[in-house]
XYZ file of C-alpha atoms in Angstrom:
565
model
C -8.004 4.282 23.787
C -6.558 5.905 26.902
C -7.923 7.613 29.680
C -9.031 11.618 28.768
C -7.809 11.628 32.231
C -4.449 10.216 32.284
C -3.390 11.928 29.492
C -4.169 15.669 31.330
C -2.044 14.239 34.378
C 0.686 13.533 31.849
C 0.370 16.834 30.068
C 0.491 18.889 33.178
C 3.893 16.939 34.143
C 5.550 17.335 31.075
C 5.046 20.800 30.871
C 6.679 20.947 33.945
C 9.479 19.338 33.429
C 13.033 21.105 32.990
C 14.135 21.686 29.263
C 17.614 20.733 30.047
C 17.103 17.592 31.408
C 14.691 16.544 28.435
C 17.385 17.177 26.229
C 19.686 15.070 28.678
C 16.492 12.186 28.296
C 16.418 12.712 24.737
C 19.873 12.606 23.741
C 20.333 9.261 26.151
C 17.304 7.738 24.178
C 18.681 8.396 20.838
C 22.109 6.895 21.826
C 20.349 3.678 22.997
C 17.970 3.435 20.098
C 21.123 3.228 17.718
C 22.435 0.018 19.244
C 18.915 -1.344 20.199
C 17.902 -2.442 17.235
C 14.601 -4.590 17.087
C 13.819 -4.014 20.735
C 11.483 -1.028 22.709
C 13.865 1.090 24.197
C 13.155 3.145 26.972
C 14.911 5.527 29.470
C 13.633 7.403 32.795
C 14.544 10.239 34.464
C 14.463 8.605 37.975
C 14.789 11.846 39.844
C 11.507 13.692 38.064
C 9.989 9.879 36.966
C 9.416 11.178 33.495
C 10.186 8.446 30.818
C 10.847 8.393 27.129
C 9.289 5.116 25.275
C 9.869 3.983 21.884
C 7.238 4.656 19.608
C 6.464 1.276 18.698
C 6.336 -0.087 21.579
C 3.147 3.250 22.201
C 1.514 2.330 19.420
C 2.002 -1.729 20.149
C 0.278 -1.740 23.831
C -1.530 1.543 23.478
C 0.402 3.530 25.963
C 0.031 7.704 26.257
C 2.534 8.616 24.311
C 6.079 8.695 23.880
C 7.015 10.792 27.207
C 5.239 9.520 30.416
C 4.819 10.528 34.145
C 4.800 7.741 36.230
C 5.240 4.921 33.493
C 6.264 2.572 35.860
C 2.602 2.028 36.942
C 1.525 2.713 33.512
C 3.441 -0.277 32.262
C 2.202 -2.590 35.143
C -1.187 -2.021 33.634
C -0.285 -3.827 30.706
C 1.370 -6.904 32.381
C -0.686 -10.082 32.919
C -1.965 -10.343 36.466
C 0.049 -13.646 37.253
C 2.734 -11.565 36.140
C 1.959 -8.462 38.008
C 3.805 -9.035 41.517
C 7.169 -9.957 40.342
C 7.200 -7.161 37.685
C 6.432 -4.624 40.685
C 8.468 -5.691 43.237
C 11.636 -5.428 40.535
C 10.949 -1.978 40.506
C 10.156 -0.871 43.449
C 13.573 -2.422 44.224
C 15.017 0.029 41.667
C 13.709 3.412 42.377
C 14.662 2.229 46.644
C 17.861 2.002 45.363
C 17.953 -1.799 46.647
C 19.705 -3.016 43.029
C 20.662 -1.365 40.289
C 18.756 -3.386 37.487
C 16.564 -6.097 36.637
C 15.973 -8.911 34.014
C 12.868 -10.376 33.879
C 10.242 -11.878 31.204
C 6.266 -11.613 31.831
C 3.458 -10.959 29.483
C 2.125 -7.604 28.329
C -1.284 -6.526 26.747
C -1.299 -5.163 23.269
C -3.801 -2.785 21.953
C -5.739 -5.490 20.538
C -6.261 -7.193 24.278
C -4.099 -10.053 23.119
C -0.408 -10.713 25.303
C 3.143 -10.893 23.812
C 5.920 -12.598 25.941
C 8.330 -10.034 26.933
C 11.708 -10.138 27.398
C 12.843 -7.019 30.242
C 16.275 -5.705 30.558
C 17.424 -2.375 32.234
C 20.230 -0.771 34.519
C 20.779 2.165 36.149
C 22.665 5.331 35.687
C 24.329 6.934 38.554
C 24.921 11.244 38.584
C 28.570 12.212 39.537
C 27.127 12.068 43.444
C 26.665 8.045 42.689
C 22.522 8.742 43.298
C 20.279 7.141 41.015
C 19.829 9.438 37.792
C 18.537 7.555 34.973
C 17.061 3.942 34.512
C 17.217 2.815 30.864
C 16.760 -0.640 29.645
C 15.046 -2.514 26.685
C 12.227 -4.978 26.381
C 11.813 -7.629 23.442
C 8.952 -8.480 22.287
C 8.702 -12.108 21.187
C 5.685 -12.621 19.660
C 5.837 -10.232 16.596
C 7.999 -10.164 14.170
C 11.349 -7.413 13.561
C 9.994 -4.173 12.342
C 13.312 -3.418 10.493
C 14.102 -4.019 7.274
C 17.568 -5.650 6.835
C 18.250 -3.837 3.318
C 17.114 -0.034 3.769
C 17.839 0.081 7.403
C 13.414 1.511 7.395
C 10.754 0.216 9.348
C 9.259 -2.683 7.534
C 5.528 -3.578 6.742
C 4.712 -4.895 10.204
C 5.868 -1.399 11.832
C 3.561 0.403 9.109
C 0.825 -1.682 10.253
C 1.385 -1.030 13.910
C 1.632 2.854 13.230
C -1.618 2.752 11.611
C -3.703 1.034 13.740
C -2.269 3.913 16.376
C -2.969 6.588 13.967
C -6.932 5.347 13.342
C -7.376 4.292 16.977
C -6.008 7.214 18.650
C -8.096 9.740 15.446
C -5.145 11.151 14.456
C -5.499 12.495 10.650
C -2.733 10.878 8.424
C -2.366 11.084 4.506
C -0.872 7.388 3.615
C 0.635 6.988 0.770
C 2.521 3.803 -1.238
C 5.000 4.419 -3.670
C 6.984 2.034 -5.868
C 9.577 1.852 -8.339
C 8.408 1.404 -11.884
C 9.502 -2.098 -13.948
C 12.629 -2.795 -11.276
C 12.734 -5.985 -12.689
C 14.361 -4.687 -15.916
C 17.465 -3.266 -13.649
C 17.597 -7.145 -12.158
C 18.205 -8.368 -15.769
C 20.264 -6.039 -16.830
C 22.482 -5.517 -13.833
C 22.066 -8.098 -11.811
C 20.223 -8.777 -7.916
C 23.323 -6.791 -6.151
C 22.772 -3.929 -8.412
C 19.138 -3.701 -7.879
C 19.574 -3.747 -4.208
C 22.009 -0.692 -4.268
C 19.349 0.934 -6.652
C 16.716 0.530 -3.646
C 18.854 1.563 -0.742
C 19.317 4.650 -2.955
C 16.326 5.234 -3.478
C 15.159 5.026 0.371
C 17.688 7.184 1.649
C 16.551 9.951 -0.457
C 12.811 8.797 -0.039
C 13.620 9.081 3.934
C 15.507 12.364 3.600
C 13.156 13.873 1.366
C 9.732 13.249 3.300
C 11.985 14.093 6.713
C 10.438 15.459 9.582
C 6.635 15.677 7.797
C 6.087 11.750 8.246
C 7.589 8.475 8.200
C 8.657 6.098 5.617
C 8.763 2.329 5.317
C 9.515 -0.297 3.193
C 6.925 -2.557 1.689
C 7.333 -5.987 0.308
C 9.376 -5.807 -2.796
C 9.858 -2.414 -4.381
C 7.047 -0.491 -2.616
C 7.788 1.978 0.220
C 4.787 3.688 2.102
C 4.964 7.197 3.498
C 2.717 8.298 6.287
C 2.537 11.971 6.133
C 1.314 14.190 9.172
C 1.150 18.095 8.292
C -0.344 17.989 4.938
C -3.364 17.029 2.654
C -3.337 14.658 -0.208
C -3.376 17.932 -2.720
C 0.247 18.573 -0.962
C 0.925 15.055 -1.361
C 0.507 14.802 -5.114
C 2.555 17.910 -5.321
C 5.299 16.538 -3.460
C 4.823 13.005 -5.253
C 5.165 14.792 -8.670
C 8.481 15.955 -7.241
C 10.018 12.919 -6.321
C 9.100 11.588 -9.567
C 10.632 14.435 -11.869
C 13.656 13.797 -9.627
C 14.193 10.029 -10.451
C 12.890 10.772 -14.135
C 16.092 12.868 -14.121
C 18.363 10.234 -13.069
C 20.531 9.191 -10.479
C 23.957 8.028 -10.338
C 25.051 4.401 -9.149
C 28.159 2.517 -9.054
C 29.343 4.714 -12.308
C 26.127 4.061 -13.864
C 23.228 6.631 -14.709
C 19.614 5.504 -13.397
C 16.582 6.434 -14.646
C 13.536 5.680 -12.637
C 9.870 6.190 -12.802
C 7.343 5.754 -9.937
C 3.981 4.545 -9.010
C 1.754 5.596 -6.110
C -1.431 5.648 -4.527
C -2.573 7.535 -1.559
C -5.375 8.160 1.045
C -6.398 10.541 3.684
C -7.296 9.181 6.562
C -9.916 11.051 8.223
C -12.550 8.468 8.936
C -11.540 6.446 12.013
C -14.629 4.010 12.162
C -12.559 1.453 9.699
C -9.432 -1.140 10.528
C -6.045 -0.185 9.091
C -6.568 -3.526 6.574
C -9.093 -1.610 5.162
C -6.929 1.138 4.897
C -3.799 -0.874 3.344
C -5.884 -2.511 0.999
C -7.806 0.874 -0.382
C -4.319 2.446 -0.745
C -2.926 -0.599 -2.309
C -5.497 -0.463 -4.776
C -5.053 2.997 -5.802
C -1.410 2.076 -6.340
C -2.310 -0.662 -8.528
C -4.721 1.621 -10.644
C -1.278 4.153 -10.942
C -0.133 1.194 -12.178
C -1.689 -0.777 -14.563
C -4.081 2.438 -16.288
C -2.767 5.619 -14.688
C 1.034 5.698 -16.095
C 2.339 6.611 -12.669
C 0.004 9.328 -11.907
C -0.057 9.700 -8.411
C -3.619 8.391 -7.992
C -5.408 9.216 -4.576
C -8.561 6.811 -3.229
C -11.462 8.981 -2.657
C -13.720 8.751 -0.119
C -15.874 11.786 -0.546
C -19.842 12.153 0.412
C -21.258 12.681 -3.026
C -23.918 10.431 -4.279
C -21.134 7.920 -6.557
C -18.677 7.955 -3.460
C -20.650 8.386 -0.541
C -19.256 6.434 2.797
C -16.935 4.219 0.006
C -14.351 3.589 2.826
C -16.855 2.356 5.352
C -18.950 0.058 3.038
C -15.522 -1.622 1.669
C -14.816 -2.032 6.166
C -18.192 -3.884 6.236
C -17.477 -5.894 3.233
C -14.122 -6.749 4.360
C -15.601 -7.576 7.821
C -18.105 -10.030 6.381
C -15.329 -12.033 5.387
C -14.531 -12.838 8.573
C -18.281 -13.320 9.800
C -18.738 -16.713 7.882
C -18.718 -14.729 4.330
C -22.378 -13.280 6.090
C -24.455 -10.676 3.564
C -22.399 -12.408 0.146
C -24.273 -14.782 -1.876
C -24.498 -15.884 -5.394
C -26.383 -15.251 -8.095
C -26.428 -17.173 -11.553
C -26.340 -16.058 -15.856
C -28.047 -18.340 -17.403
C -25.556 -19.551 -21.101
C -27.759 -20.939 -23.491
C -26.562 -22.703 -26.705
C -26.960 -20.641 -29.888
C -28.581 -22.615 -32.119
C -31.340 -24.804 -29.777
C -31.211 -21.456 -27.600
C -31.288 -24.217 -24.286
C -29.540 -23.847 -21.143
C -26.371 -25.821 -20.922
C -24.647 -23.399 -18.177
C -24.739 -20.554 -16.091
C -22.044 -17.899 -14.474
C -21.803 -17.886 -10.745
C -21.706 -14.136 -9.702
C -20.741 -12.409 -6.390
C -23.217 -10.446 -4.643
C -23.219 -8.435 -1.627
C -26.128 -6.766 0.894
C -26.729 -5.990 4.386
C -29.363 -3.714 6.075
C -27.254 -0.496 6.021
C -25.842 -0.489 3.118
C -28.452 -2.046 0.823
C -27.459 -4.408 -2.281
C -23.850 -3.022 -3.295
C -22.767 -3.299 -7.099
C -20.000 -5.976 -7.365
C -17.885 -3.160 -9.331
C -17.932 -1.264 -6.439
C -15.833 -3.656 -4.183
C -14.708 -6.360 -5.914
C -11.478 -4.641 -7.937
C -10.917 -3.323 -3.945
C -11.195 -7.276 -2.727
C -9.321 -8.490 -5.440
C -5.972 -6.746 -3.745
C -6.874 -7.788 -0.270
C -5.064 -10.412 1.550
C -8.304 -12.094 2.388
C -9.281 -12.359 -1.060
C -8.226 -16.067 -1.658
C -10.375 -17.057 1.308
C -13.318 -15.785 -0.698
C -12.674 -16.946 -3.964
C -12.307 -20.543 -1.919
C -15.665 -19.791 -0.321
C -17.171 -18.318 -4.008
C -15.761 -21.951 -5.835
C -17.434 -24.083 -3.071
C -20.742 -22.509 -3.036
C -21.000 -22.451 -6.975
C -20.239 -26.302 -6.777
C -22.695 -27.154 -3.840
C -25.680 -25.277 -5.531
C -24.734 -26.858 -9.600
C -24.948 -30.280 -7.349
C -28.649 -29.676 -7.477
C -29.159 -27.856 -10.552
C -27.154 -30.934 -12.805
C -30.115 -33.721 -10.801
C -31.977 -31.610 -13.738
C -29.446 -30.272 -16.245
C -27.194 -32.969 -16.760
C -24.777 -31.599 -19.047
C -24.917 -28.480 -17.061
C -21.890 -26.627 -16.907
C -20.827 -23.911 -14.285
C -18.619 -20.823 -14.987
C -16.776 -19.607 -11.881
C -14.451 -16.381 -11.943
C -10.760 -16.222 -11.077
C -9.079 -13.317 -9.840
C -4.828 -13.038 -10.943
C -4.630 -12.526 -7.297
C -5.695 -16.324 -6.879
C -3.394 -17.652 -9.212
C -0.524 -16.235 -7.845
C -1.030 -17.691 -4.779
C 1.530 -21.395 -4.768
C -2.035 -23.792 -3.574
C -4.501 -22.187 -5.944
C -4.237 -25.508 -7.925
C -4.214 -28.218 -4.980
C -7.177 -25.326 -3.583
C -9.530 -26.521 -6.546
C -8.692 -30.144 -6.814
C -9.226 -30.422 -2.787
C -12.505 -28.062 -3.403
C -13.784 -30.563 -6.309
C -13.027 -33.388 -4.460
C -14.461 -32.329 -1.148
C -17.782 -31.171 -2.342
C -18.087 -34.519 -4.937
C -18.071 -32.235 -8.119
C -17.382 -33.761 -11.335
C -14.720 -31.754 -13.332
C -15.762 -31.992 -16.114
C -18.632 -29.762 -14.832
C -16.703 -26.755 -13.875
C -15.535 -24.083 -16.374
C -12.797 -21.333 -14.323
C -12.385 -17.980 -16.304
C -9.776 -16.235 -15.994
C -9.658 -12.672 -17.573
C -7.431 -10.439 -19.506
C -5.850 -9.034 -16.793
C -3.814 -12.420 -16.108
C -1.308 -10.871 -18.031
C 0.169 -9.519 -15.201
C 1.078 -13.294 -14.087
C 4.049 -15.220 -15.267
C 3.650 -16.609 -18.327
C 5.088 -20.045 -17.345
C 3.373 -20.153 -14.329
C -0.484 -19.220 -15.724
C 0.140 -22.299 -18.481
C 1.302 -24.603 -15.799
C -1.933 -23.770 -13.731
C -4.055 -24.087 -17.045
C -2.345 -27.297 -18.306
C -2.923 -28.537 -15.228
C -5.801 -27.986 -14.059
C -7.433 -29.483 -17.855
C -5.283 -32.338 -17.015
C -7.680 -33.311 -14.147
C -10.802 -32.504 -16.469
C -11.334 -28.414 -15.130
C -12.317 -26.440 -18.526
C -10.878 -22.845 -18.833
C -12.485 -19.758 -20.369
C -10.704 -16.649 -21.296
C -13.402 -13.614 -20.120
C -13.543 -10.610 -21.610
C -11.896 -11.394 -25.027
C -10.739 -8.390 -27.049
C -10.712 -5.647 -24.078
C -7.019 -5.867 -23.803
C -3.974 -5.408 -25.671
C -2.345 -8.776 -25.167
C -5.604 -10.869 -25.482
C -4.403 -12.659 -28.806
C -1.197 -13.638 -27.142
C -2.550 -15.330 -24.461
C -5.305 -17.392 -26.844
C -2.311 -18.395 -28.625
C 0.262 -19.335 -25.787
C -2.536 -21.267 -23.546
C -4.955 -23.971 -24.570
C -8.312 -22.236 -23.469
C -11.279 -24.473 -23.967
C -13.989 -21.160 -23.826
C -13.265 -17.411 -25.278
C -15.715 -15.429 -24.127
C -16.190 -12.192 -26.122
C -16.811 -8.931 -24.203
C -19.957 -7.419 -24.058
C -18.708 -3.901 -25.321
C -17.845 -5.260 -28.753
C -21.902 -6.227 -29.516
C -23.389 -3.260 -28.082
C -23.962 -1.586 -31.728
C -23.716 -4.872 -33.923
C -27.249 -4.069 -35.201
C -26.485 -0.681 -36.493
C -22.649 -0.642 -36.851
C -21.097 -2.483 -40.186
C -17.599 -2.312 -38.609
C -18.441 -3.925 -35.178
C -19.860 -6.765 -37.067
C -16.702 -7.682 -38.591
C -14.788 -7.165 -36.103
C -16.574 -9.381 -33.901
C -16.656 -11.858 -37.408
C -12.505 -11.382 -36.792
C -12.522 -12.118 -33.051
C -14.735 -15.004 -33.318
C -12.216 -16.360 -36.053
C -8.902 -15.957 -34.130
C -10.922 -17.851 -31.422
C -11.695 -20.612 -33.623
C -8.503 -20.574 -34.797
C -6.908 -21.897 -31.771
C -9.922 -24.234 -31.365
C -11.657 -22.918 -28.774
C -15.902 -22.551 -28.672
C -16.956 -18.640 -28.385
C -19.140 -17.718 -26.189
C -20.699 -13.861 -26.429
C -21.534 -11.875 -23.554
C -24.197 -9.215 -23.726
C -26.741 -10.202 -25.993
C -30.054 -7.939 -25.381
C -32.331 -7.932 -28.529
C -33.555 -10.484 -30.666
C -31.201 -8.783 -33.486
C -28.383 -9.262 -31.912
C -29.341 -12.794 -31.627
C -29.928 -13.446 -34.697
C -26.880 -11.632 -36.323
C -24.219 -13.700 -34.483
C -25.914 -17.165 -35.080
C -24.637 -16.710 -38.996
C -21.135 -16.980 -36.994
C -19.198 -19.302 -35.343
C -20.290 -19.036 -31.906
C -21.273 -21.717 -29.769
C -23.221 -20.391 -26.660
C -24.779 -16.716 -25.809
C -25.359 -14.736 -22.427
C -26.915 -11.822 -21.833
C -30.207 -9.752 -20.247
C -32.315 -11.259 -23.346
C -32.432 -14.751 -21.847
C -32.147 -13.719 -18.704
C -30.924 -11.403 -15.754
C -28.353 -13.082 -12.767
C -30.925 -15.173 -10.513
C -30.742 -16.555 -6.968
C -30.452 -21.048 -7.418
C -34.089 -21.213 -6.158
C -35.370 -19.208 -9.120
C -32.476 -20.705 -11.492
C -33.899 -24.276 -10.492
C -37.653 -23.421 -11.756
C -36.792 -22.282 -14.858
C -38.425 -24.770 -17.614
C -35.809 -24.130 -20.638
């Protein structure tokens, strides 16, 4: 963060500073900036040595601010010190009016203490009397990537990232927000790719016009733009979010054609600064998901309130997300027992993610797993999640040997283009048998690609993996996937045998479930069994295998491994 004290030296000067000639600085910056594109621009005001920066290139190398006194020397800080000499004898030369402009490359300091290459070029302006009046020049930065986005003309993910890691690390109080058009694919199939891009130019113009001088907008990877807002709460937000969308619910007109559009979005006020903008991203991403998938647009805002269900949220899902990158440190696993439903003996177990560390205590898996699931470091996880499982069943099948073990997929997984060479490599590297290994997927995969979740299923069986469908019956589209994909498992939800004992209706539907299963030749499993009643109503059905608190709770391997049944 900088100096307390540097930044009263530069307040003092810019108060000082004629009005006229910052309009002079300003308009000269503005000109530049249009031409510039994809580089820092900045211009000086040699004769008062007050400078105007682009913002990105502040919030990139953690500079003052925008204006600066002196930023000549401030600059120099940043430069690497084999760098430093050559870099200050270029301007010295400048401001002695020896030459009129430099081009140089050396390496700068970003926030994060790591350097960039840069690439330096600047010239001087003369006044009417040929002295030296302004210096303005721009630097490229070649080792991150354009913050522009080619289609909309708005700063692109990267810049959102860089703006708020400045916003957190300098404690400046933001409301983020992500917003996205609803379904866009439908405009893609029914007008074409051009069409759809003329659809989302529209729609970022008026995004950028709308939020104006109260934030910033960017746009996100596909058809999610993010708005970081400055002079209002997330209440205002909403408001202004319920707007926008009874604006686009309206219509607009395109190429002759009239547009309706709905919206998602999520947002987030960010008032707690001890957390990494990942964090952040992801906890905003997730909210927009939730608009999504359950919410129906609603703008839905990620809390992170101090009552007793909420309390320090944010800052728990930081340390989770940190442990990731500590060697996985504070997760482990704990293992269901799955017993067969006739002999009532183990023949499997589901691997289950835990988490716990000395601040936080143990924290429910519901609690930051849906969170994790959206995070870009998810897939590492679920890697480290599949290895573990298979290195502890190693042991458990010197005793079990028809063990099996059940290991959870997130959609996020599957999407990603290795998932499939990820588990073959994972099996082969640990020594696991196939056969062995059971991956459930859940409901939810109905999100994916149809095509693409069969070719991952297909296979994966082809190489001896088993796949269970989790959560059977919680959904809407539940049947469709038992019938389009050759599941070898369908596990039934817990929520559907909660009242079998007392409840005629629950028993025949889970009679019905258990029968589509069966159908499509897949063994039924049932989740949630808790009395001996329960038990012993489903064993008149077609199930193959229970789980649930009656057999037993999720136990560490050591205590799995000493159990006698």
């Amino acid at each position: 963060m900088v100096d307390e004290g540097l930044l009263k030296i530069q307040s003092e000067k810019l108060e000082a500073y004629p009005e006229e000639r910052k309009r002079k600085l300003d308009a000269l910056f503005e000109a530049f900036s249009i031409v510039a594109e994809g580089t820092y621009v900045y211009i000086c005001d040699m004769k008062y040595d007050i400078s105007r920066w682009s913002k990105a290139a502040v919030v990139t190398f953690d500079l003052p601010s925008i204006y600066m006194f002196n930023a000549g020397d401030i600059w120099e800080d940043r430069i690497h010190e084999e760098d430093r000499n050559v870099y200050h004898r270029g301007i010295e030369s400048i401001f002695n009016g020896k030459t009129e402009g430099h081009d140089m490359q050396y390496r700068a300091k970003r926030s994060d203490n790591e350097y960039d290459v840069c690439t330096c070029r600047g010239t001087v302006l003369m006044d009417d009397k040929l002295q030296p009046n302004y210096f303005v020049g721009v630097i490229r930065n070649h080792g991150v990537q354009t913050h522009i986005d080619s289609l909309t003309g708005l700063r692109n993910q990267y810049g959102l990232l860089e703006d708020l890691a400045y916003n957190i690390r300098n404690h400046k109080e933001i409301v983020f927000s992500i917003v996205g058009i609803s379904k866009f694919s439908e405009f893609n199939e029914v007008y074409g790719y051009h069409f759809g891009n003329k659809i989302l130019q529209a729609f970022s113009r008026y995004l950028y016009e709308y939020v104006g001088n109260t934030g910033s907008v960017y746009r996100l990877d596909g058809t999610k733009f993010a708005v970081i807002s400055y002079s209002f709460n997330t209440k205002e937000a909403t408001r202004r979010y319920n707007m926008l969308r009874h604006h686009f619910r309206k219509g607009i007109d395109i190429e002759g054609k009239h547009i309706v559009i709905d919206l998602n979005g999520g947002c987030l006020n960010v008032n707690n600064f001890d957390v990494d903008y990942e964090t952040v991203y992801s906890c905003v991403n997730f909210a927009y998901g939730e608009s999504k998938i359950r919410r129906q647009g609603d703008m839905v805002e990620f809390y992170n309130d101090l009552n007793d269900e909420n309390r320090l949220r944010l800052e728990k899902f930081h340390a989770i997300r940190g442990s990731i990158m500590q060697d996985y440190k504070g997760f482990f696993l704990v293992y269901q027992p799955v017993v067969d439903s006739m002999t009532e003996k183990v023949i499997g177990a589901e691997a289950l993610l835990r988490w716990k560390d000395d601040k936080y205590g143990l924290v429910p898996p519901d609690h930051f797993i849906p969170l994790l699931e959206r995070d870009p470091l998810f897939p590492e996880l679920g890697k480290w999640i599949l290895r573990t499982a298979l290195c502890d069943t190693l042991k458990i099948l010197e005793k079990r040997p028809d063990f099996v073990i059940n290991v959870n997929l997130s959609y996020t997984q599957l999407e990603k283009a290795d998932f499939v060479d990820m588990v073959l490599d994972t099996i082969e590297e640990v020594g696991f048998p196939p056969e062995h290994l059971c991956l459930e997927v859940t409901e939810r995969c109905r999100l994916l690609d149809m095509d693409l979740l069969k070719n991952i299923v297909v296979n994966l069986r082809g190489h001896g993996v088993q796949i269970a469908l989790d959560d059977f019956g919680t959904g809407f589209s539940s049947v469709g996937l038992v019938k389009n994909l050759p599941f070898d498992v369908i596990k039934i939800d817990r929520s559907f045998v909660m009242k079998i004992e007392e409840d005629k209706k629950e028993r025949e539907l889970i009679e019905n479930f258990v029968n589509v299963a069966s159908t499509f030749g897949a063994r039924v499993c049932v989740e949630g069994i808790e009395t001996e009643g329960m038990k012993d109503i489903l064993k008149s059905y077609r199930v193959k295998s229970f789980q649930g608190y009656y057999y037993a709770k999720p136990m560490l391997l050591e205590d799995f491994l000493k159990m006698d049944n």
